[in-house]
Amino acid sequence: MLKALVLLLVLAVLVRALVAWGGARWRTATRGLEARLDSVGAAPPGPTVADLVALAALPAPVQRYLRAAMRDGEPIVAAAWLEQAGTFNLADDGNRWKTFTAVERVVTRRPGFIWNASIAMLPGLGVRVHDAYIGGIGLLRADLFGLVPLAGQAGTPGLAQGELMRFLAEAAWYPTALLPGQGVRWEAVDDRSARATLQDGDTEVSLLFHFDGEDLIESVRAEARDRLVDGAVVPMAWEGHWRDYQWRDGLRIPLEGEVAWVLPDGPRPYWRGRVMAVRYDRARCRAGVIPSSDSTLSA
């Protein structure tokens, strides 16, 4: 019995040491990604405040949305930090939902983001995930404890397209990116829908935006986004839904959302999350200086 207890104690110490080592390695990798995001630099200057008078050329539902999401003269968001919590479905076919926490760092000129997440597998043990789009390149990496690679993909055109789709879909969190002069082109569809197109370098994506009865973004949809299934890339319809809009720092943004692959038998959600805190930067990023992601966020 004593030997068994000693063995369990030794194993517990080893696991704690591995978790600490993996956490340190992951923080180093995160800082490296942040340095790359910083090095992209600021895009050529554009409008610095929202001019809602200049919306006349946009489709009617887009005009109504932008007026509902911000006030005239609102400073353009150059960078955003979002703390998130929720659940993630790890099963390709079925349900294996695990809790996650994440910090997402976004820059809007040029489009880019780093989603730095921890998905809990067991108490005290988790999978670390980087999902990123930096300088026109997509990256996805998942490591157990931050040490053991479980999945990884980087540099393919399909991944870049998928990550730029994510940036455009998540613009509901930084809605000044959808204003005229910020790079998005809008095409009318009907009185409640419009198609948004965004180009970054050689990558161009389009999403269908649908607006609800309050003129806010209810859903976004792509008819084909690359999904990795059993090691093979499969183009598949993809959609996200937004809800619980609240005012945060002068912008009306959704605090809850769900993302799903759309299969022949219906949607298969894989991400359900809530924004716990958000902070915007509207000046320094335009000069090419992005504040540290360690800065305090507010709810």
Coordinates of C-alpha atoms in Angstrom, one line a residue:
M1 CA 0.0 0.0 0.0
L2 CA 2.8 2.4 0.9
K3 CA 4.6 1.8 -2.4
A4 CA 1.4 2.4 -4.3
L5 CA 0.9 5.7 -2.5
V6 CA 4.5 6.7 -3.2
L7 CA 4.0 5.8 -6.8
L8 CA 0.8 7.9 -7.1
L9 CA 2.6 10.8 -5.4
V10 CA 5.5 10.6 -7.9
L11 CA 3.1 10.4 -10.8
A12 CA 1.2 13.4 -9.6
V13 CA 4.4 15.4 -9.2
L14 CA 5.5 14.4 -12.7
V15 CA 2.2 15.4 -14.2
R16 CA 2.3 18.8 -12.4
A17 CA 5.8 19.3 -13.7
L18 CA 4.8 18.4 -17.3
V19 CA 1.8 20.8 -17.1
A20 CA 4.0 23.6 -15.8
W21 CA 6.6 22.9 -18.5
G22 CA 4.0 22.8 -21.2
G23 CA 2.4 26.0 -20.0
A24 CA 5.7 27.8 -20.2
R25 CA 6.4 26.5 -23.7
W26 CA 2.9 27.5 -24.8
R27 CA 3.3 31.0 -23.5
T28 CA 6.6 31.3 -25.4
A29 CA 4.9 30.1 -28.6
T30 CA 2.1 32.6 -28.0
R31 CA 4.5 35.5 -27.6
G32 CA 6.1 34.4 -30.9
L33 CA 2.7 34.6 -32.7
E34 CA 2.1 38.0 -31.1
A35 CA 5.4 39.2 -32.4
R36 CA 4.5 38.1 -35.9
L37 CA 1.1 39.8 -35.6
D38 CA 2.9 43.0 -34.5
S39 CA 5.4 42.7 -37.4
V40 CA 2.6 42.8 -40.0
G41 CA 2.4 46.5 -39.2
A42 CA -0.5 48.9 -39.8
A43 CA -2.2 49.0 -43.2
P44 CA -2.4 52.3 -45.1
P45 CA -4.5 54.8 -43.1
G46 CA -8.2 55.0 -43.7
P47 CA -11.2 56.6 -41.9
T48 CA -10.6 57.0 -38.2
V49 CA -14.2 57.5 -37.1
A50 CA -17.6 56.1 -38.2
D51 CA -19.4 58.3 -40.7
L52 CA -22.9 57.0 -40.6
V53 CA -23.9 59.7 -43.1
A54 CA -21.8 57.9 -45.7
L55 CA -23.8 54.7 -45.6
A56 CA -26.2 55.5 -48.5
A57 CA -24.5 53.3 -51.0
L58 CA -24.8 50.2 -48.8
P59 CA -27.7 47.7 -48.9
A60 CA -30.5 48.7 -46.7
P61 CA -30.2 46.0 -44.0
V62 CA -26.5 46.8 -43.7
Q63 CA -27.2 50.5 -43.2
R64 CA -29.8 49.7 -40.5
Y65 CA -27.3 47.3 -38.7
L66 CA -24.4 49.8 -38.6
R67 CA -26.7 52.5 -37.2
A68 CA -28.0 50.0 -34.6
A69 CA -24.4 48.9 -33.7
M70 CA -22.7 52.2 -33.2
R71 CA -23.1 56.0 -33.0
D72 CA -22.0 58.5 -35.6
G73 CA -18.4 59.5 -34.9
E74 CA -17.5 56.3 -33.1
P75 CA -13.7 55.8 -33.3
I76 CA -12.6 52.9 -35.6
V77 CA -11.5 49.8 -33.7
A78 CA -7.9 49.1 -34.6
A79 CA -7.4 46.1 -32.2
A80 CA -9.6 44.1 -29.8
W81 CA -9.0 41.7 -26.9
L82 CA -11.8 39.3 -26.0
E83 CA -11.9 36.9 -23.1
Q84 CA -14.2 33.9 -23.8
A85 CA -15.6 30.9 -22.1
G86 CA -17.8 28.1 -23.3
T87 CA -17.8 24.6 -24.6
F88 CA -16.2 22.9 -27.6
N89 CA -17.2 19.7 -29.3
L90 CA -14.2 17.5 -29.9
A91 CA -16.1 14.7 -31.7
D92 CA -16.1 14.7 -35.5
D93 CA -19.3 12.6 -35.4
G94 CA -21.3 12.9 -32.2
N95 CA -21.1 14.9 -29.1
R96 CA -18.0 15.2 -26.8
W97 CA -18.4 18.7 -25.4
K98 CA -15.6 20.1 -23.2
T99 CA -15.3 23.4 -21.5
F100 CA -12.8 26.0 -22.7
T101 CA -11.4 29.4 -21.9
A102 CA -9.7 31.6 -24.4
V103 CA -8.3 35.0 -25.1
E104 CA -8.6 36.3 -28.6
R105 CA -6.5 39.1 -29.9
V106 CA -7.6 40.8 -33.1
V107 CA -6.2 43.5 -35.4
T108 CA -8.3 45.0 -38.1
R109 CA -5.7 46.7 -40.3
R110 CA -4.5 44.3 -41.9
P111 CA -6.9 41.6 -40.8
G112 CA -5.4 39.2 -38.3
F113 CA -6.1 37.4 -35.0
I114 CA -4.8 34.9 -32.5
W115 CA -7.2 32.6 -30.6
N116 CA -5.3 31.2 -27.6
A117 CA -7.5 28.6 -25.9
S118 CA -7.3 25.9 -23.3
I119 CA -9.8 23.0 -23.6
A120 CA -10.3 21.0 -20.4
M121 CA -10.0 17.3 -20.9
L122 CA -9.7 16.3 -17.2
P123 CA -9.4 18.5 -14.0
G124 CA -6.1 20.3 -14.3
L125 CA -5.3 18.8 -17.7
G126 CA -6.1 20.4 -21.0
V127 CA -5.4 20.8 -24.7
R128 CA -3.9 24.1 -25.7
V129 CA -5.1 25.5 -29.1
H130 CA -3.8 28.3 -31.3
D131 CA -6.1 29.3 -34.2
A132 CA -4.6 32.2 -36.0
Y133 CA -4.5 34.3 -39.2
I134 CA -1.4 36.5 -39.5
G135 CA -0.1 38.2 -42.5
G136 CA -2.3 36.3 -44.9
I137 CA -1.3 32.9 -43.4
G138 CA -3.6 30.6 -41.5
L139 CA -2.4 28.4 -38.6
L140 CA -4.1 25.8 -36.4
R141 CA -2.3 23.9 -33.7
A142 CA -3.5 21.8 -30.8
D143 CA -1.1 20.3 -28.2
L144 CA -1.9 18.2 -25.1
F145 CA -0.5 20.0 -22.1
G146 CA 1.1 22.4 -24.6
L147 CA 3.7 19.6 -25.2
V148 CA 2.3 16.7 -27.3
P149 CA 1.0 17.6 -30.8
L150 CA -2.5 16.4 -31.5
A151 CA -3.3 18.4 -34.6
G152 CA -1.6 20.9 -36.8
Q153 CA -2.1 22.7 -40.1
A154 CA -0.5 25.9 -41.5
G155 CA 0.2 27.8 -44.7
T156 CA -2.4 26.2 -47.0
P157 CA -4.6 28.4 -49.2
G158 CA -7.7 26.6 -47.9
L159 CA -6.8 27.3 -44.3
A160 CA -6.0 30.9 -45.0
Q161 CA -9.5 31.2 -46.6
G162 CA -11.2 29.6 -43.6
E163 CA -9.4 31.8 -41.1
L164 CA -10.2 35.0 -43.1
M165 CA -13.9 33.8 -43.1
R166 CA -13.6 33.5 -39.3
F167 CA -12.3 37.1 -39.1
L168 CA -15.2 38.4 -41.2
A169 CA -17.8 36.4 -39.3
E170 CA -16.5 37.7 -36.0
A171 CA -16.6 41.3 -37.1
A172 CA -19.9 41.5 -35.1
W173 CA -17.5 41.9 -32.1
Y174 CA -15.6 44.8 -33.8
P175 CA -18.3 46.2 -36.1
T176 CA -16.5 49.2 -37.3
A177 CA -14.6 46.8 -39.5
L178 CA -17.8 46.5 -41.6
L179 CA -18.0 50.2 -42.3
P180 CA -17.2 51.7 -45.8
G181 CA -13.5 52.3 -46.2
Q182 CA -12.5 49.3 -44.1
G183 CA -12.1 46.8 -46.9
V184 CA -15.5 45.0 -46.9
R185 CA -17.7 45.1 -50.1
W186 CA -21.4 44.6 -49.6
E187 CA -23.9 43.2 -52.1
A188 CA -27.7 43.4 -51.6
V189 CA -29.6 40.1 -51.3
D190 CA -33.0 41.0 -49.7
D191 CA -34.4 43.2 -47.0
R192 CA -32.9 41.1 -44.2
S193 CA -29.7 39.7 -45.9
A194 CA -26.6 40.9 -47.6
R195 CA -23.4 39.4 -48.8
A196 CA -20.0 40.7 -47.5
T197 CA -16.8 40.1 -49.4
L198 CA -13.3 40.7 -48.0
Q199 CA -10.0 40.4 -49.8
D200 CA -6.6 40.2 -48.1
G201 CA -3.7 39.7 -50.5
D202 CA -4.5 36.7 -52.7
T203 CA -7.3 35.4 -50.4
E204 CA -10.9 36.5 -50.9
V205 CA -13.9 35.3 -49.0
S206 CA -17.6 36.0 -49.0
L207 CA -20.2 35.4 -46.3
L208 CA -24.0 35.8 -46.3
F209 CA -25.1 38.0 -43.4
H210 CA -28.7 37.7 -42.1
F211 CA -30.1 40.4 -39.8
D212 CA -32.8 40.0 -37.2
G213 CA -35.9 42.1 -36.3
E214 CA -33.7 44.5 -34.3
D215 CA -31.5 45.0 -37.4
L216 CA -28.6 43.1 -35.7
I217 CA -26.5 40.3 -37.2
E218 CA -28.3 37.1 -36.5
S219 CA -26.3 34.7 -38.6
V220 CA -23.4 34.4 -41.1
R221 CA -23.0 31.5 -43.6
A222 CA -20.5 30.2 -46.0
E223 CA -21.5 27.6 -48.6
A224 CA -18.0 26.0 -48.5
R225 CA -15.3 26.1 -45.9
D226 CA -12.5 23.5 -45.6
R227 CA -13.0 21.0 -42.8
L228 CA -10.4 18.4 -41.7
V229 CA -12.2 15.0 -41.4
D230 CA -10.0 11.9 -40.7
G231 CA -7.0 13.6 -42.2
A232 CA -8.8 14.7 -45.4
V233 CA -9.9 18.2 -46.3
V234 CA -13.7 18.3 -47.1
P235 CA -15.4 21.6 -48.2
M236 CA -18.5 22.0 -46.2
A237 CA -21.2 24.6 -45.5
W238 CA -20.5 26.5 -42.3
E239 CA -22.5 29.0 -40.2
G240 CA -22.5 31.0 -37.1
H241 CA -25.3 32.5 -35.0
W242 CA -25.1 35.6 -32.7
R243 CA -27.3 36.6 -29.8
D244 CA -27.5 38.6 -26.5
Y245 CA -26.4 41.9 -27.9
Q246 CA -25.2 44.5 -25.3
W247 CA -23.4 47.8 -25.4
R248 CA -19.7 47.6 -24.7
D249 CA -17.5 50.7 -24.9
G250 CA -19.7 52.4 -27.5
L251 CA -20.4 49.4 -29.6
R252 CA -23.4 47.0 -29.6
I253 CA -22.0 43.5 -29.8
P254 CA -23.2 39.9 -29.3
L255 CA -22.1 38.3 -26.1
E256 CA -23.1 34.8 -27.0
G257 CA -22.7 32.7 -30.2
E258 CA -22.6 29.3 -31.7
V259 CA -20.7 27.9 -34.7
A260 CA -21.6 24.8 -36.7
W261 CA -20.7 22.7 -39.7
V262 CA -23.9 22.2 -41.8
L263 CA -24.2 18.5 -42.7
P264 CA -26.8 16.9 -45.0
D265 CA -28.8 15.9 -41.9
G266 CA -28.5 19.3 -40.3
P267 CA -26.2 21.6 -38.4
R268 CA -23.5 20.1 -36.2
P269 CA -22.4 22.7 -33.7
Y270 CA -18.8 22.6 -32.4
W271 CA -18.3 25.9 -30.6
R272 CA -20.6 27.6 -28.1
G273 CA -19.2 30.6 -26.3
R274 CA -19.7 33.8 -24.4
V275 CA -17.6 36.9 -24.3
M276 CA -16.7 37.5 -20.7
A277 CA -14.8 40.8 -21.2
V278 CA -13.7 43.0 -24.1
R279 CA -11.3 45.8 -24.7
Y280 CA -10.7 47.9 -27.8
D281 CA -7.7 50.0 -28.9
R282 CA -8.5 52.8 -31.3
A283 CA -5.2 54.6 -31.7
R284 CA -1.9 53.0 -31.1
C285 CA -2.4 50.1 -33.5
R286 CA -2.8 52.6 -36.3
A287 CA 0.8 53.6 -35.6
G288 CA 2.0 50.0 -35.8
V289 CA 2.2 49.5 -32.0
I290 CA -0.1 46.9 -30.5
P291 CA -0.4 46.9 -26.7
S292 CA 0.5 43.7 -24.8
S293 CA -2.2 41.0 -24.6
D294 CA -1.5 41.0 -20.8
S295 CA -3.4 44.3 -20.5
T296 CA -6.5 44.2 -18.3
L297 CA -9.9 43.7 -20.0
S298 CA -13.2 44.8 -18.7
A299 CA -16.6 43.2 -18.7

